[in-house]
Each structure stands twice: as C-alpha cells, then as structure tokens.
C-alpha cells in the first residue's frame, strides 16, 4: 500500500450531507417485526442470526438543510465541456437534451465549471442504457453529487427497498423507471426530477428521509448447551488480544443464566464502535476539522477514546502500514479490510471484520453515512462496482499472521 496517500471517497450524496452523534430512525425490512430473519450461520464465532433492517436519517437532522433543487443540474469542467458533451452524445444522449443544454438559458458558468440544466421531462424518458452511459461520464465531476454518490439499492429490488414506507406507489414507480445499474447494484440519481412530482413540502421531506435509508444488520449470537464456549469466547476476545474486556465473561453469564439465550453482538464490540453503531456523526465532530470517515473508524476500532490523528489522510495511511500487516482469508474478529485501487494500491475504503462475512463500516465521510453492520458483499457492491480495486486484509502486528 502506498502509505503517503489515502483516497477518501464519499459514497453518499454530498448535497444531502447534514451535520447532526445522532441516533437514526429504524425502518422495518419487508415481512418482519422490525427486521426479517436471515440465514443462521455457524463458525468459530459461534452461531449467529442476521436480522436486516433499514436506517433513515432523523428528521431533526434533515430539517437543518434545504430540500433538493427541483431543477436538474449537470456540472462539467469548462475546459472539458466540448469533449464531455461529445462523449455523452456518442453514448446516446437524445438530441432533445443536447439541443436544450446548448441554449444560453440552460447553461451557466460557476467558477471553472459549466452548469447545464437538462429538461426534467427528457431525463425522465431516458432509457436505462443511455442513462448509465451519460452518468458514467458525469461521475467524473465531483460536483455532480447525486451521480457520484447515488442512492444505492444493492438487492436490485426497488419495491422491496421502499416497502413499509409512506411513499406513494407513483413515486416508487418513477424511482424504478429512472434507476440504472452500477456494477451489481441499482443506482438512483435523479432526486431533482422526482421533486417535480411531489404534492408539497411535507411529501418532499418524507421522500428525502426515505432516500437516506441505509440497509444494515442486527447480529445475534445464539448461546445454548451446544455452543463451543472455549472457541466462541476466544474468537470474540480476538485471540486474547482484548485484555480486560468483558466479552468472555458476558458470554459465560448468558449461558449460566438461561439455555438458548441470544446475545446482540453490539455487547461484544469494543466501547467506541459499540457507541457509534447505528448512529450519525454529531456537530461535536466538526471541531476536529474533519468529519470521521471509514479509515478513522477502522483505526480507532479498539481504542477506548478516538484518535483525531487518524482524520488526516496521510497520517491514517502511515498508521495502516506501521500498525498492521497483510493477511489472507479467513479473516477474524477485528481484522481491518482495506479496499485498494488497482493502479497505485491506495486505500479508498476500509472496514472492520466481525464474523460471518459481516463488517463494521462507515461508507463515506459525509454526514448521512451512519456507522453500520453490512455484509462484505454489500460493501463490495458499493465500492468495487467498476472492478476498480481489490480487497486486502490486515491484522495488528502483535496478533500474528495466522
């Protein structure tokens, strides 16, 4: 890994990033009472049950910021505007849009960029292939926040993603119509177009809230007389590295109290991730000069008190190489999973492995990215959608390489 650079990628729309440590709102997954049970898996961690559910940003957080602009905007560097338009035209952009954005009334200069205002009706009619091609080009420009960081639907099922919400079926159908593939997931970037179909401010705010939802998991460790206690306690104590932690005694106490108990693994996490899980960063984080991101979260996983040192990209990079050594699967509790780009080996995301292919992750520095549990597959779909990198495991040097 190049220890002099870390790419700090934001995967959620920066235009919706809002200061707010704030608890999130939990939404039910389809077919369950708060969460629908997934498959049970056994391993050195014991027997785990997964319960998926959604988080939505709290209303009092969202209310601090204006609603999305109902007028679609595309940002392109002025020096590259002709080439960008040519590439989009060759990728199938309808003449109707090209003609419209070439009109003086539908373009403006903003610093060293040109802002184009494509007609919403034409965007609504784009076919999936053309939308994918155009947005692949526009993704090159960070100012296109909703395209760079779209709403991601990893399970590719729009109806399921928006089930158990108050969003009108007509709006859900429009989201489905304007969604496009990004790797193995569906993406939705046309929030501005959607704003043109809401009935009023109340519905617009409800829609924005739902569009912030993040799919996460609750993990429960099933403990009974059949549990391999020595192996399970050793796993959650990180092979004895977590000196003084109460995880082993807690597991034993649960067994002694009642056979067949289920322990939420949040109680087995170190203090900091236990406090952060399912929450959003609060305004107090701003005083450090940078908002917490994935690398800060990974490097502070075992720290009782977070090190602001890791907010700076260069210093976080040096910590990865100084504190950790590369390892191969299978991964263990507390291992750091780093996503490296194929060209220079720079880290553009990191998370912490827990068990059963589930990680503790914060997917982006922006404020609408909560700390969550997600499967490795989910995180892969978020970050490796263009086969643009690889995954490398790392472990603390004192833990060995086994």
XYZ file of C-alpha atoms in Angstrom:
402
model
C 0.000 0.000 0.000
C 1.224 3.489 -0.740
C 1.482 4.959 2.741
C 1.531 8.520 1.508
C -1.969 8.671 0.138
C -5.428 7.508 1.020
C -8.322 8.228 -1.253
C -11.195 9.418 0.930
C -14.205 8.661 -1.232
C -17.705 9.824 -0.359
C -20.300 7.284 -1.451
C -23.414 9.152 -0.400
C -24.754 12.374 -1.938
C -22.699 15.213 -0.531
C -25.612 17.550 -1.299
C -27.612 15.767 1.385
C -24.772 15.592 3.927
C -26.001 17.125 7.140
C -24.309 17.735 10.494
C -26.047 16.035 13.083
C -23.632 11.675 17.367
C -27.358 11.355 16.321
C -29.440 8.244 16.598
C -31.029 7.105 13.374
C -34.573 6.020 12.695
C -35.051 2.295 12.186
C -37.333 1.044 9.430
C -38.621 -2.452 9.033
C -37.475 -4.789 6.327
C -40.335 -6.455 4.461
C -42.068 -9.282 6.229
C -40.859 -8.861 9.777
C -41.360 -7.144 13.095
C -38.596 -4.588 12.775
C -36.325 -6.954 10.866
C -36.747 -10.099 8.822
C -34.577 -13.007 9.905
C -31.885 -14.121 7.515
C -29.966 -17.390 7.462
C -28.217 -18.674 10.549
C -24.502 -19.385 10.206
C -22.082 -21.351 12.380
C -18.342 -20.855 12.681
C -15.573 -20.140 15.191
C -17.682 -17.152 16.263
C -20.473 -19.489 17.414
C -23.946 -19.490 15.853
C -25.151 -16.154 14.503
C -28.516 -14.956 13.291
C -28.749 -11.961 10.965
C -31.693 -9.557 11.025
C -31.673 -6.961 8.206
C -33.339 -3.577 8.639
C -33.095 -0.015 7.337
C -31.844 3.174 8.964
C -33.124 6.602 7.983
C -31.577 9.903 8.985
C -33.537 11.616 11.788
C -35.999 14.299 10.763
C -34.464 16.937 13.043
C -31.168 16.396 11.227
C -32.688 16.687 7.758
C -34.706 19.767 8.701
C -31.495 21.767 9.125
C -30.917 21.839 5.371
C -32.889 22.869 2.291
C -34.753 20.399 0.159
C -33.157 19.256 -3.126
C -33.374 21.666 -6.033
C -36.168 20.521 -8.396
C -34.158 21.843 -11.350
C -31.679 19.182 -12.589
C -28.088 20.360 -12.952
C -25.041 18.817 -14.593
C -21.576 20.152 -13.748
C -18.680 19.830 -16.204
C -15.229 21.425 -16.144
C -15.236 24.337 -18.578
C -12.009 23.170 -20.182
C -13.539 19.764 -20.926
C -17.097 20.751 -21.792
C -16.887 20.121 -25.540
C -15.251 16.721 -25.118
C -17.687 15.715 -22.372
C -20.712 16.672 -24.459
C -19.267 14.814 -27.426
C -18.770 11.659 -25.358
C -22.302 11.885 -23.969
C -23.703 12.468 -27.439
C -21.885 9.418 -28.805
C -23.188 7.376 -25.875
C -26.751 8.015 -26.985
C -27.781 11.289 -25.368
C -31.022 12.323 -27.114
C -30.783 15.333 -29.455
C -33.564 16.914 -27.388
C -31.280 17.167 -24.362
C -28.217 18.207 -26.365
C -30.189 20.984 -28.062
C -31.661 22.174 -24.758
C -28.400 22.405 -22.828
C -26.741 24.247 -25.697
C -29.200 27.113 -25.280
C -27.791 30.103 -23.336
C -30.773 29.990 -20.979
C -29.904 26.422 -19.977
C -26.258 26.879 -19.074
C -24.276 28.998 -16.653
C -20.702 29.417 -15.502
C -19.812 28.507 -11.929
C -16.136 29.120 -11.212
C -14.146 26.894 -13.557
C -17.208 24.804 -14.381
C -20.182 24.998 -16.691
C -23.566 24.098 -15.241
C -26.049 22.610 -17.696
C -29.783 22.485 -16.965
C -31.248 19.475 -18.812
C -35.056 19.368 -19.131
C -36.637 17.107 -16.473
C -39.123 15.592 -18.922
C -36.288 14.448 -21.181
C -34.383 12.937 -18.262
C -37.479 11.018 -17.246
C -37.641 9.431 -20.698
C -34.015 8.286 -20.847
C -33.651 4.552 -21.353
C -31.566 2.630 -18.842
C -28.555 2.081 -21.117
C -28.293 5.738 -22.121
C -28.741 6.970 -18.559
C -25.960 4.633 -17.422
C -23.586 5.909 -20.115
C -24.317 9.601 -19.515
C -23.979 9.305 -15.758
C -20.740 7.353 -16.103
C -19.345 10.420 -17.860
C -20.832 12.895 -15.359
C -19.461 10.844 -12.461
C -16.020 12.192 -13.379
C -17.017 15.571 -11.901
C -17.431 15.606 -8.084
C -19.907 18.490 -8.180
C -22.496 16.068 -9.597
C -23.085 14.852 -6.047
C -26.190 12.755 -6.674
C -24.446 10.927 -9.520
C -21.110 10.452 -7.763
C -22.931 9.260 -4.635
C -26.316 7.931 -5.752
C -28.953 6.168 -3.721
C -27.767 2.557 -3.945
C -30.131 -0.418 -3.951
C -27.801 -3.432 -3.573
C -30.563 -6.046 -3.797
C -31.770 -4.585 -7.144
C -35.378 -4.645 -5.920
C -36.856 -1.145 -5.817
C -40.226 -2.282 -4.467
C -38.609 -4.147 -1.569
C -36.256 -1.277 -0.828
C -39.169 1.144 -0.403
C -41.601 -1.312 1.222
C -43.173 -0.293 4.541
C -42.763 3.401 3.734
C -45.392 6.072 3.157
C -44.047 6.898 -0.302
C -46.762 6.877 -2.962
C -46.609 3.968 -5.440
C -46.415 6.513 -8.265
C -43.176 7.923 -6.872
C -41.724 4.465 -6.306
C -42.523 3.641 -9.924
C -40.688 6.784 -11.058
C -37.660 5.792 -8.985
C -37.753 2.366 -10.610
C -38.045 3.946 -14.058
C -35.031 6.206 -13.504
C -32.817 3.664 -11.724
C -29.817 2.296 -13.587
C -27.194 -0.414 -12.974
C -23.978 0.483 -11.202
C -21.955 -2.706 -11.034
C -24.127 -5.365 -9.407
C -26.443 -2.845 -7.725
C -29.111 -0.399 -8.846
C -28.457 3.326 -8.519
C -30.820 6.294 -8.429
C -29.508 9.812 -9.046
C -32.481 11.862 -10.243
C -33.758 13.256 -6.963
C -34.234 16.653 -8.597
C -36.555 15.186 -11.244
C -38.510 13.374 -8.547
C -39.037 16.657 -6.676
C -41.160 17.794 -9.609
C -43.761 15.128 -8.800
C -44.266 15.653 -5.067
C -47.531 17.171 -3.842
C -45.947 19.566 -1.413
C -43.224 20.231 1.137
C -44.382 17.556 3.590
C -44.191 14.843 0.948
C -40.844 16.172 -0.289
C -39.363 15.916 3.205
C -40.775 12.424 3.697
C -39.272 11.386 0.370
C -35.843 12.813 1.213
C -35.919 10.959 4.526
C -36.623 7.643 2.816
C -33.908 8.285 0.241
C -31.358 8.460 3.068
C -32.108 4.905 4.145
C -29.201 2.536 4.601
C -29.580 -1.215 4.805
C -27.869 -2.679 7.833
C -27.938 -5.744 10.051
C -28.519 -6.797 13.614
C -26.435 -9.812 14.625
C -27.388 -12.090 17.492
C -25.179 -14.783 18.955
C -27.206 -17.872 19.870
C -25.929 -19.402 23.099
C -27.032 -22.780 24.397
C -25.647 -26.006 25.811
C -24.405 -26.986 22.345
C -22.230 -23.885 21.993
C -18.470 -24.401 21.814
C -17.787 -21.915 24.558
C -13.995 -22.012 24.581
C -13.802 -21.447 20.833
C -16.532 -18.789 20.874
C -15.016 -16.825 23.766
C -11.561 -16.978 22.185
C -12.955 -15.649 18.897
C -14.723 -12.609 20.383
C -11.726 -11.781 22.574
C -9.643 -11.547 19.371
C -7.477 -14.462 20.456
C -6.873 -12.933 23.860
C -5.751 -9.560 22.464
C -8.644 -7.693 24.119
C -7.209 -7.789 27.618
C -9.642 -6.711 30.288
C -12.672 -6.868 28.011
C -15.803 -8.458 29.444
C -16.914 -10.330 26.313
C -15.869 -13.748 27.579
C -17.494 -13.324 30.984
C -20.651 -11.955 29.348
C -20.927 -14.990 27.080
C -20.432 -17.302 30.043
C -23.003 -15.404 32.104
C -25.599 -15.709 29.347
C -25.108 -19.466 29.234
C -25.292 -19.778 33.006
C -28.452 -17.684 33.192
C -30.629 -19.438 30.643
C -30.043 -22.001 27.934
C -30.940 -20.805 24.458
C -30.285 -17.103 25.012
C -29.494 -14.719 22.141
C -26.902 -12.014 22.688
C -26.821 -8.941 20.452
C -23.207 -8.723 19.321
C -23.210 -4.971 19.948
C -22.420 -6.016 23.538
C -19.291 -7.812 22.301
C -17.882 -4.808 20.450
C -15.197 -2.528 21.913
C -16.514 0.657 23.579
C -16.141 3.042 20.632
C -17.873 1.011 17.892
C -20.488 -0.029 20.452
C -21.279 3.641 20.996
C -21.174 4.587 17.315
C -23.146 1.699 15.803
C -26.422 2.767 14.098
C -25.723 6.475 14.692
C -24.686 9.517 12.672
C -21.809 11.861 13.492
C -22.817 14.889 15.554
C -21.807 18.527 15.468
C -19.059 17.967 18.043
C -17.097 16.097 15.367
C -16.748 19.286 13.336
C -14.462 20.899 15.928
C -11.728 18.409 14.950
C -11.647 19.967 11.477
C -12.713 16.835 9.575
C -15.671 14.501 9.860
C -14.944 10.858 10.794
C -14.615 8.528 7.826
C -14.023 4.844 7.190
C -10.286 4.945 7.982
C -10.791 6.845 11.238
C -13.448 4.282 12.193
C -11.264 1.281 11.334
C -8.096 2.524 13.024
C -9.969 3.540 16.182
C -11.941 0.285 16.438
C -10.133 -0.989 19.544
C -9.436 2.442 21.062
C -11.405 3.484 24.133
C -11.004 7.114 23.074
C -10.801 8.022 19.374
C -7.569 9.425 17.968
C -8.238 12.569 15.882
C -4.764 11.873 14.441
C -6.448 9.444 12.023
C -8.661 12.117 10.480
C -5.738 13.241 8.314
C -5.319 11.055 5.226
C -1.520 10.932 5.173
C -1.293 10.030 8.855
C -4.014 7.408 8.557
C -2.067 5.851 5.685
C 1.086 5.682 7.770
C -0.860 4.035 10.598
C -2.070 1.273 8.283
C 1.458 0.352 7.284
C 3.056 0.837 10.719
C 0.438 -0.923 12.841
C -0.865 -3.632 10.520
C 0.466 -6.493 8.422
C -1.243 -8.003 5.365
C -3.061 -11.303 5.838
C -5.022 -13.760 3.746
C -8.523 -15.109 4.464
C -10.101 -16.433 6.550
C -10.494 -13.176 8.402
C -11.087 -12.882 12.143
C -12.826 -10.510 14.503
C -11.041 -7.153 14.490
C -9.173 -7.588 11.189
C -9.113 -4.493 9.008
C -10.445 -4.983 5.473
C -8.936 -2.447 3.078
C -10.109 -1.687 -0.463
C -7.097 -0.810 -2.636
C -7.133 0.713 -6.092
C -5.575 -1.303 -8.888
C -3.201 1.390 -10.120
C -1.276 2.695 -7.103
C -2.525 0.492 -4.287
C -4.041 3.439 -2.427
C -6.753 2.695 0.119
C -10.135 4.126 -0.826
C -12.189 2.338 1.821
C -11.662 0.313 4.962
C -13.892 -1.516 7.421
C -13.513 -3.992 10.283
C -14.349 -7.672 10.026
C -16.643 -9.037 12.733
C -17.890 -12.527 11.823
C -19.784 -14.498 9.178
C -18.683 -12.114 6.413
C -20.181 -9.111 8.262
C -18.186 -5.915 8.786
C -18.418 -2.719 10.830
C -18.296 0.118 8.310
C -18.876 3.808 7.679
C -19.372 4.248 3.959
C -18.163 7.777 3.412
C -17.013 10.884 5.279
C -20.260 12.758 4.711
C -22.798 13.163 7.469
C -25.552 10.969 6.082
C -23.316 7.904 6.286
C -24.017 6.160 9.602
C -21.903 3.516 11.274
C -23.490 0.194 10.351
C -23.060 -3.543 10.021
C -23.139 -4.814 6.442
C -22.085 -7.925 4.595
C -18.833 -7.898 2.672
C -20.861 -8.428 -0.490
C -22.872 -5.279 0.206
C -19.708 -3.218 0.700
C -18.155 -4.722 -2.437
C -21.172 -3.555 -4.454
C -20.759 -0.075 -3.016
C -17.051 0.316 -3.769
C -15.928 -2.178 -6.422
C -18.715 -1.561 -8.937
C -16.232 -0.939 -11.765
C -13.768 -3.694 -10.845
C -11.605 -0.759 -9.853
C -9.821 -2.355 -6.935
C -9.145 -5.324 -4.723
C -9.630 -6.316 -1.112
C -6.724 -6.874 1.272
C -6.991 -7.982 4.887
C -4.749 -6.545 7.607
C -4.173 -7.559 11.212
C -2.453 -5.881 14.152
C 1.215 -6.858 14.217
C 1.072 -8.305 17.701
C -1.787 -10.620 16.649
C 0.356 -12.671 14.259
C -0.476 -13.674 10.721
C -2.471 -16.838 11.274
